[in-house]
Coordinates of C-alpha atoms in Angstrom, one line a residue:
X84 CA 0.0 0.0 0.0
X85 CA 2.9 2.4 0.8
X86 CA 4.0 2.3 -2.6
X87 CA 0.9 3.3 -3.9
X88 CA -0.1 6.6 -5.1
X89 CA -3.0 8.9 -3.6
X90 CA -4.7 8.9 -6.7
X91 CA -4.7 5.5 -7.0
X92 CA -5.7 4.5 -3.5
X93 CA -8.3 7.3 -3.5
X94 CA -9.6 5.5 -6.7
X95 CA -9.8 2.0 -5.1
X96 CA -11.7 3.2 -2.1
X97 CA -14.2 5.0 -4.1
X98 CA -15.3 1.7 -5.1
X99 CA -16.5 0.3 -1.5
X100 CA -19.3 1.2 0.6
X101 CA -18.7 4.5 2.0
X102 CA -19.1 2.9 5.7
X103 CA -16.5 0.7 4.9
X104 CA -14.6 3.0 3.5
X105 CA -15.3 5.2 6.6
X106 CA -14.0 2.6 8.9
X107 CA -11.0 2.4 7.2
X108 CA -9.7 5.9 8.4
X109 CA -8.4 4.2 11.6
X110 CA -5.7 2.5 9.8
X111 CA -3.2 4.6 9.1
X112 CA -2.7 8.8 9.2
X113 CA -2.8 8.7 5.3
X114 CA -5.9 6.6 4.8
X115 CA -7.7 9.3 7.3
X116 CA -6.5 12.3 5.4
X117 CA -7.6 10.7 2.0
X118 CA -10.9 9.1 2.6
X119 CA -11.6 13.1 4.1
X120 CA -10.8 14.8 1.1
X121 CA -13.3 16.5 -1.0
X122 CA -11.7 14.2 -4.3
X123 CA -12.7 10.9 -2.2
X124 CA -16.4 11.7 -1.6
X125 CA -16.7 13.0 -5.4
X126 CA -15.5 9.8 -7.0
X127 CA -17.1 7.9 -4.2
X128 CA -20.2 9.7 -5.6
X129 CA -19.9 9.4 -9.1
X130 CA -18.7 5.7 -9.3
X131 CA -22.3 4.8 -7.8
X132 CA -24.6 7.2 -9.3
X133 CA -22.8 5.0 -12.5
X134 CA -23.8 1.5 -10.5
X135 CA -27.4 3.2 -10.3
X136 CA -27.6 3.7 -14.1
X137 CA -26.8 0.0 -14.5
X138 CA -29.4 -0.8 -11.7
X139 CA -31.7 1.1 -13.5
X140 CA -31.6 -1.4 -16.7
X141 CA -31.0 -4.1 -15.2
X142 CA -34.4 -6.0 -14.4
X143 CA -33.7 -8.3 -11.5
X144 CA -31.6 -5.3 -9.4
X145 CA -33.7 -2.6 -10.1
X146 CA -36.7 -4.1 -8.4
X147 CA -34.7 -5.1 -4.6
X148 CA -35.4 -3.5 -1.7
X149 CA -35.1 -4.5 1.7
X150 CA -37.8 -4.2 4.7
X151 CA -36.4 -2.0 7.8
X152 CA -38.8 -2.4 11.0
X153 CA -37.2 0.7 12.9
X154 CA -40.5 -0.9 15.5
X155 CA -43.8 -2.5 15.1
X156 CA -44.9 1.2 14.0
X157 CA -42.5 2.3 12.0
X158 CA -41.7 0.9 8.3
X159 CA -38.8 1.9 6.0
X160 CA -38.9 0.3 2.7
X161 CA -35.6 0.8 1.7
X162 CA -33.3 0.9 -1.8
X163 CA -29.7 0.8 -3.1
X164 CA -29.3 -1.6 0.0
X165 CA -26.1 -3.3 -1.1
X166 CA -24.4 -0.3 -1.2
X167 CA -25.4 1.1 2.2
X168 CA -25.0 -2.3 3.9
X169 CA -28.3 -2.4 5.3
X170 CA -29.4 -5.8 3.5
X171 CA -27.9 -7.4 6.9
X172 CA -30.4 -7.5 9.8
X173 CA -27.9 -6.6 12.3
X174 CA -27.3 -3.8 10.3
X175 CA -30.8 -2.1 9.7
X176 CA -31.5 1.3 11.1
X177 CA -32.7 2.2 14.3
X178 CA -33.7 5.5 15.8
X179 CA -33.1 5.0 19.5
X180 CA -30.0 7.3 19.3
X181 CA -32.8 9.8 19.3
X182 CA -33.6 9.3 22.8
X183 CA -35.7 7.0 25.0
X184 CA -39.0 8.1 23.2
X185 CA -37.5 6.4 19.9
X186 CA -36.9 3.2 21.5
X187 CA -38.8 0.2 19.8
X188 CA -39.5 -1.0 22.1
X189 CA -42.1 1.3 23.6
X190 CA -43.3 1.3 20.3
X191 CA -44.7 -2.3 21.6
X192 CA -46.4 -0.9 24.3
X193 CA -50.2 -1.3 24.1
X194 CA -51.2 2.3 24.5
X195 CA -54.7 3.6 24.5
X196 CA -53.9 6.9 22.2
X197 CA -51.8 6.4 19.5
X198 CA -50.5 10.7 19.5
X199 CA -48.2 8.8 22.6
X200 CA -46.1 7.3 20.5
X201 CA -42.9 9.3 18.3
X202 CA -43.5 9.8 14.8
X203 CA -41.3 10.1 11.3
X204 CA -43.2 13.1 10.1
X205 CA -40.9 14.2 6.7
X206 CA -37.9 12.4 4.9
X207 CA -36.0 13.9 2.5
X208 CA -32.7 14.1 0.6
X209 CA -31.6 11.2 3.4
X210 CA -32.4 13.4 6.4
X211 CA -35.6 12.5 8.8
X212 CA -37.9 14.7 10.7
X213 CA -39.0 13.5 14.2
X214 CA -41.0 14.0 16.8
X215 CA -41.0 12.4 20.5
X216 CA -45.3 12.5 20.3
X217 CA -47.4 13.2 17.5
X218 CA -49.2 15.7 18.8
X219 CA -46.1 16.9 20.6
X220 CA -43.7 20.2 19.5
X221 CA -40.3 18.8 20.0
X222 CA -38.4 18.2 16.2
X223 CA -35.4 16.0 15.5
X224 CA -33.7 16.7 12.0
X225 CA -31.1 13.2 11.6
X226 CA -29.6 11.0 9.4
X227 CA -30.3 7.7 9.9
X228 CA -27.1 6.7 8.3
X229 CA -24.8 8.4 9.9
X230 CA -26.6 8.9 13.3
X231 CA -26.4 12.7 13.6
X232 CA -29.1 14.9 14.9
X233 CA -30.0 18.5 16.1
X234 CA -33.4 19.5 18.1
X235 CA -35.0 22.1 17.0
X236 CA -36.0 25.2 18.9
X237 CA -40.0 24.8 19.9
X238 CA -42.2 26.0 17.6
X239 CA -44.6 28.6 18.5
X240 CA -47.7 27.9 20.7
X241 CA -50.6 26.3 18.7
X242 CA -53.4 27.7 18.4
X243 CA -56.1 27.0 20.6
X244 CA -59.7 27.7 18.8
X245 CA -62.1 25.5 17.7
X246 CA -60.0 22.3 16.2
X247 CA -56.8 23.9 16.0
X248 CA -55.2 22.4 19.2
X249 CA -52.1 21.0 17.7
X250 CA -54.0 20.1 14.6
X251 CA -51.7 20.5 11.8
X252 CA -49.9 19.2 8.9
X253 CA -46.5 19.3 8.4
X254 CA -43.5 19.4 5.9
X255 CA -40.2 19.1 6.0
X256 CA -38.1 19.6 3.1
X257 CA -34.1 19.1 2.7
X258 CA -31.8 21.1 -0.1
X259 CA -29.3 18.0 -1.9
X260 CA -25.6 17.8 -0.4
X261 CA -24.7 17.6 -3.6
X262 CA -25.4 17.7 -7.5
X263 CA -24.3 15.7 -10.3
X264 CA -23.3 17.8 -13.5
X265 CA -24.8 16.0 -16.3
X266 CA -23.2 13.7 -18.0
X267 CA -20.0 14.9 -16.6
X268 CA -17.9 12.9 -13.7
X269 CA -17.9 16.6 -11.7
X270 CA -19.5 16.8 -8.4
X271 CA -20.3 19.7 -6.7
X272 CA -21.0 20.4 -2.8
X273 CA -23.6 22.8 -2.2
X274 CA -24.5 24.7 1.4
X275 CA -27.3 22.9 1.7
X276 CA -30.7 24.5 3.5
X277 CA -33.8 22.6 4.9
X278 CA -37.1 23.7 6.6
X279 CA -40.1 22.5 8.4
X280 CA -43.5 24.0 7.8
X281 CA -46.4 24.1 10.1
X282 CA -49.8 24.2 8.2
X283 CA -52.5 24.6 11.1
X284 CA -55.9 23.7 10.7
X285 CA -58.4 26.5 9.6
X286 CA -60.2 28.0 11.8
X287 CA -64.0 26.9 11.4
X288 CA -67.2 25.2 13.4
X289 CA -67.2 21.6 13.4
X290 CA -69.5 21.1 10.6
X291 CA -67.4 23.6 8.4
X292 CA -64.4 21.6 9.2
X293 CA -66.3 18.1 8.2
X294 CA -67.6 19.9 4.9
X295 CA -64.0 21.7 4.0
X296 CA -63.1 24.8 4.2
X297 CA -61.9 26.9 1.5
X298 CA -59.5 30.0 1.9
X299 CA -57.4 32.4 -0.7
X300 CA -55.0 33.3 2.0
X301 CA -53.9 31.6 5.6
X302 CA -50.7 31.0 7.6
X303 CA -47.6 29.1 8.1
X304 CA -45.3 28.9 10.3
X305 CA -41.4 28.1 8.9
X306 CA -38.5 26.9 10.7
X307 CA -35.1 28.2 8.7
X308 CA -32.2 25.8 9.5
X309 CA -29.7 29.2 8.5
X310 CA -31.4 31.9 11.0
X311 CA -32.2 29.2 13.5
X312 CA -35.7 30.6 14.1
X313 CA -39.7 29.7 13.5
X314 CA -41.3 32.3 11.5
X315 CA -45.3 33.1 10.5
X316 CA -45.8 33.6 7.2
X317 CA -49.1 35.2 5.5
X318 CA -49.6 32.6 2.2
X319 CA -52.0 33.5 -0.6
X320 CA -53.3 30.9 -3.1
X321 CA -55.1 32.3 -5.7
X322 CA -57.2 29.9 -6.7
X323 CA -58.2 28.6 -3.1
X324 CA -57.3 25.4 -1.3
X325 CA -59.5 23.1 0.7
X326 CA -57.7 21.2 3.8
X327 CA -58.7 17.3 3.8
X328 CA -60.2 16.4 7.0
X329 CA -57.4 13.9 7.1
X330 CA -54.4 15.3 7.8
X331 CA -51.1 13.7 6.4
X332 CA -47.8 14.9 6.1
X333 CA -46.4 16.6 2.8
X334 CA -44.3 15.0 0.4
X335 CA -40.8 16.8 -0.2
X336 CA -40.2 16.8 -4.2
X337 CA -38.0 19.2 -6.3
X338 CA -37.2 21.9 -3.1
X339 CA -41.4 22.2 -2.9
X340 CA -43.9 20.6 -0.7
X341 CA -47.1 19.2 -1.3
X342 CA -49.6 19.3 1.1
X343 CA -52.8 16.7 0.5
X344 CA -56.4 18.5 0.2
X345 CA -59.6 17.6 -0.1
X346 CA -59.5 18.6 -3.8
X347 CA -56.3 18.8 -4.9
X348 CA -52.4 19.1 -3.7
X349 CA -51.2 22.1 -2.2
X350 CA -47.9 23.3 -3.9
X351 CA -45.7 25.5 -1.8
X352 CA -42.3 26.8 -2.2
X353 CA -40.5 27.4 1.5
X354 CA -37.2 28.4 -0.1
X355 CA -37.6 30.9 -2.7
X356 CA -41.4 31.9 -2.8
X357 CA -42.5 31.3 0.8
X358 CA -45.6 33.7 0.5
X359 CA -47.6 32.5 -2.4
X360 CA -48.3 28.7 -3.2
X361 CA -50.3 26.9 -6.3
X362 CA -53.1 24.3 -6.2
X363 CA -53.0 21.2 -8.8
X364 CA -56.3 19.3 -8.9
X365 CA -57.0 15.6 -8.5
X366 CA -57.6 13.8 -12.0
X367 CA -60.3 11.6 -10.6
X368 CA -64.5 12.0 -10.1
X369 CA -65.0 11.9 -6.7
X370 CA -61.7 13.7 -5.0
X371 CA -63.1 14.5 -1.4
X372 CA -62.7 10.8 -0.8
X373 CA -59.0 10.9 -1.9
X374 CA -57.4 11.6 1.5
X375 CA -58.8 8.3 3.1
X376 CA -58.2 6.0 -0.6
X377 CA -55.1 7.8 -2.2
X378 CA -51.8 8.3 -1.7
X379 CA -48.9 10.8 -2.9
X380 CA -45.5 9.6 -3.7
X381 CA -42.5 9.5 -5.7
X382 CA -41.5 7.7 -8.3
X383 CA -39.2 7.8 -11.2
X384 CA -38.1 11.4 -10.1
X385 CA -42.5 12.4 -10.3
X386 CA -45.0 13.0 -8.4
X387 CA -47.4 10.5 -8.4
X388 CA -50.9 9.5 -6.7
X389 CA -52.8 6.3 -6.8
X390 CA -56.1 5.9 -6.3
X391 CA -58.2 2.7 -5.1
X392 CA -61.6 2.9 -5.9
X393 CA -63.6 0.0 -4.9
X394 CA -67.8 -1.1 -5.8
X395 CA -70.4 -1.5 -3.7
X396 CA -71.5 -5.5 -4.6
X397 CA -71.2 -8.5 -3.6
X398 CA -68.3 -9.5 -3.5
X399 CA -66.7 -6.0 -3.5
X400 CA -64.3 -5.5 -6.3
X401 CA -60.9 -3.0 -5.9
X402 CA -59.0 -1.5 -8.9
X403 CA -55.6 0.8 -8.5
X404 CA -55.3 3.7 -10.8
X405 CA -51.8 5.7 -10.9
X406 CA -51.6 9.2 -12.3
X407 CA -48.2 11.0 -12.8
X408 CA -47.6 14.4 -12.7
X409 CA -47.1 16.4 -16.5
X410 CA -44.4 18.3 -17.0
X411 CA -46.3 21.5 -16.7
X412 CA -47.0 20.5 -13.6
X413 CA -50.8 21.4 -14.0
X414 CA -52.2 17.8 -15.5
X415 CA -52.0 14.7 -15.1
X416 CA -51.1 11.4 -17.0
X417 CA -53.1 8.1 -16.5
X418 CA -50.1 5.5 -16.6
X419 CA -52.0 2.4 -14.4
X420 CA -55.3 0.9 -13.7
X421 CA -55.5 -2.5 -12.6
X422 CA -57.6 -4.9 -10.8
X423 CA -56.4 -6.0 -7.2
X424 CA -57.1 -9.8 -6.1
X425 CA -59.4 -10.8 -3.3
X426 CA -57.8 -11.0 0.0
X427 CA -59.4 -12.7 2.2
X428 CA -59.5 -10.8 5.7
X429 CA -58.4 -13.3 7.7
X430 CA -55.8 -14.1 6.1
X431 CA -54.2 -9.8 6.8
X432 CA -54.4 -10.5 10.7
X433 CA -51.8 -11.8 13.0
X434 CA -53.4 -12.0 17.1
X435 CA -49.7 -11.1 18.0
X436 CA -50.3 -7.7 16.7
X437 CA -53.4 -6.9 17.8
X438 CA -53.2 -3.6 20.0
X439 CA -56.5 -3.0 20.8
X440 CA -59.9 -5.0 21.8
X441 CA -60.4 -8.8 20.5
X442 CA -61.9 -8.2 17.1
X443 CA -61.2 -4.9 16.9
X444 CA -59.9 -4.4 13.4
X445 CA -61.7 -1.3 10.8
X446 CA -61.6 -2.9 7.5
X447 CA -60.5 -0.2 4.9
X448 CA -59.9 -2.7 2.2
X449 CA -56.3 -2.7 -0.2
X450 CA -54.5 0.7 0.7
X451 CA -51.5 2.2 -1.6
X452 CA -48.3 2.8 1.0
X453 CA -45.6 3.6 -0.8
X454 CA -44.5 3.6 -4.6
X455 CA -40.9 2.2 -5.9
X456 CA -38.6 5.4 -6.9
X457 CA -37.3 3.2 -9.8
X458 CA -39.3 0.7 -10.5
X459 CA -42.4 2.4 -12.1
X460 CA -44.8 -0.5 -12.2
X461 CA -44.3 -1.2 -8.4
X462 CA -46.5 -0.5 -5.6
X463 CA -46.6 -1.5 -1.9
X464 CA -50.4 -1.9 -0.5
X465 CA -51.3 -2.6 3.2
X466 CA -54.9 -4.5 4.0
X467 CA -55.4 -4.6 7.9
X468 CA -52.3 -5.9 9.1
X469 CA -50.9 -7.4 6.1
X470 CA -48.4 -5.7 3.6
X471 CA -48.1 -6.5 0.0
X472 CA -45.9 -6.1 -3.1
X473 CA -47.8 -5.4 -6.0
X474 CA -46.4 -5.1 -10.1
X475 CA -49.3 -3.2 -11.6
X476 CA -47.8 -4.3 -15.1
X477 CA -47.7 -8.2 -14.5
X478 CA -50.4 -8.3 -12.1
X479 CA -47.8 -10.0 -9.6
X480 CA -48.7 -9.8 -6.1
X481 CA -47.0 -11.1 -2.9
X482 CA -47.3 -10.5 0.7
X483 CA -44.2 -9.1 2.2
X484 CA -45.2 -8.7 6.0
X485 CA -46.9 -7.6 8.8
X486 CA -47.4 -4.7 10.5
X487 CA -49.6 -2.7 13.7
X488 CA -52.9 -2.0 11.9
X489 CA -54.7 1.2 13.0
X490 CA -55.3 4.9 11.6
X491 CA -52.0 6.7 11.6
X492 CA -50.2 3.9 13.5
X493 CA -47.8 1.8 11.3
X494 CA -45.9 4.0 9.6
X495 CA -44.6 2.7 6.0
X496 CA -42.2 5.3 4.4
X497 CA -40.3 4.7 0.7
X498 CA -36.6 5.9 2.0
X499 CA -34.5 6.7 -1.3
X500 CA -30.7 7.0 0.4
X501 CA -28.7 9.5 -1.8
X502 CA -25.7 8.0 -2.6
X503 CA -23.1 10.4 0.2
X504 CA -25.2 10.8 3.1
X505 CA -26.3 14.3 4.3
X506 CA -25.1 15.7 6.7
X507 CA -27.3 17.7 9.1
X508 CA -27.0 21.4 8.6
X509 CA -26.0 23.3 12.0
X510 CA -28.7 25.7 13.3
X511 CA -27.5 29.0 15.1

């Protein structure tokens, strides 16, 4: 190794896993100082981006991914495993480094409210958003990778009218470390930015709320991981946007955030045009119903939703449809509608899991969970307890496992590592 050059060692160790590579510092002064340099993590960078490219066309690779249990309530479905080493159990992430509320093991606690329990409320560019409770005000930003975290200052008070008593949705949205230059083998390092955005509830009477209410103009409140502070902000939306009565949080896509309505997606900019925000409309017949049988994802760098829509006979018949989102991002594209199979109820419940009373389990039928970032065709659905695989091309489905069943209480997120991780801007 001695007689070696940097160039050429630097070039070898490109090649591994970055944690291996990582752990290799300890052996020597030299290996240290080049696996820190700034030439290391770009060809480190580059040489997989290339492996993705082959991934990409390859048909048996581009469809792996590896189930992460983080607890019974908390899902990750994650890709580019090999690389990351995370295909080994013992190796799968965990969140405990957060703190005693992130241990899994109170996540197997019967509790009677499910707001007890911490939540994974945004992911994006490789860095989490967490909270302790889900109704609670305390924020982690980490990478689960690399184990690093910083708590945010509290956000202020909620608001305490009619429904708004910590009733929000939330975003959290994470600039790239890093960008690619086309077809070039330059990387560059960016000062990357993130922010979390409170959406509250609007203010309304019960009924109103049920019905939806419509406004041209409301509040958020942004956190700015440069000035270290929460911040209200007066947002109009021309054309109106109607909150869902369900309230999920955003999806982080492109530096924007889109919030789920009752009508349509919420489109809001938190970086460059934090005062004004765009509404894109569901391309389906009946979209109040979309927040309880629709979902918002990502896949093959789009937005996408899916949509199951199910008849009212005997026996009940399901069918998927998946839209993506145009270009001009004001339509959308029908790529997918496909029959689901039968699944026979019994067959999505496990009595180990149950968290509530014998019996107790609210049927919602075959729900859309996550979609594959590469894999276009692929979708994951959960019935009750049971979580399935599902090729909308080949009609292939499988069951994959088992989770908690329960409104808002197993968690399933699609976790796309980028290729360096993160690493968690500093807050003043």
């Amino acid at each position: 190794m001695d007689n070696l050059s940097d160039d050429l060692l630097i070039d070898i160790w490109s090649r591994v896993p970055y944690k291996m590579a990582f752990r290799c510092k300890s052996i020597s002064k030299r290996f240290f100082a080049l696996i820190s340099t700034p030439e290391f993590m770009s060809r480190s960078i580059y040489h997989h981006h290339t492996m993705l490219q082959h991934m990409k066309n390859n048909e048996e690779h581009e469809k792996e991914w590896y189930l992460n249990f983080v607890s019974k309530r908390k899902l990750l479905i994650l890709f580019m495993p090999k690389i990351h080493h995370l295909s080994n159990p013992q190796n799968q992430l965990s969140l405990s480094f957060l703190g005693r509320k992130f241990d899994p093991k109170l996540d197997d606690v019967i509790r009677k409210k499910s707001v007890l329990y911490s939540r994974i409320v945004g992911c994006s560019n490789g860095l989490l958003l967490c909270k302790k409770t889900a109704r609670g005000r305390v924020y982690h930003v980490c990478n689960p990778i690399t184990k690093d975290w910083v708590q945010l200052p509290l956000p202020p008070p909620p608001l305490t009218g009619h429904n708004q008593r910590d009733r929000l949705c939330e975003g959290f949205v994470c600039e790239p470390y890093y960008h690619i230059q086309g077809n070039t083998n330059r990387v560059t390092f960016t000062r990357h930015r993130f922010r979390v955005v409170h959406f509250p509830l609007f203010d309304g009477t019960l009924s109103e709320f049920l019905s939806g209410i419509t406004k041209s103009q409301f509040e958020m409140v942004v956190f700015s991981s440069e000035t270290g502070q929460w911040s209200r902000k007066i947002v109009s939306c021309p054309k109106g946007f109607t909150q869902a009565t369900v309230l999920v949080p955003a999806v982080a896509h492109g530096g924007k955030l889109y919030f789920v309505g009752k009508m349509g997606l919420l489109v809001y900019d938190p970086f460059s045009n934090d005062e004004e925000c765009n509404t894109i409309d569901y391309p389906i017949h009946s979209p109040r119903y979309f927040p309880f049988t629709g979902h918002v994802g990502i896949s093959c760098g789009n937005i996408r939703i899916a949509h199951v829509s199910r008849t009212f006979t005997s026996p009940v018949i399901e069918s998927v449809s998946v839209w993506e989102m145009e270009q001009d991002s004001t339509s959308w594209s029908l790529l997918h509608v496909t029959s689901l199979p039968r699944q026979d109820l019994r067959d999505c419940i496990r009595d180990e899991l149950q968290t509530g009373r014998e019996g107790q389990i609210l049927d919602m039928g075959l729900t859309v969970q996550a979609f594959h970032p590469y894999h276009g065709d692929v979708v994951f659905f959960q019935r009750a307890q049971c979580i399935f695989y599902g090729n909308l091309m080949t009609n292939q489905f499988e069951t994959l496992g088992y989770g908690i069943h329960g409104f808002q209480t197993l968690q399933i997120i699609s976790l796309d590592l980028p290729w360096w991780p993160t690493p968690v801007p500093s807050i003043t």
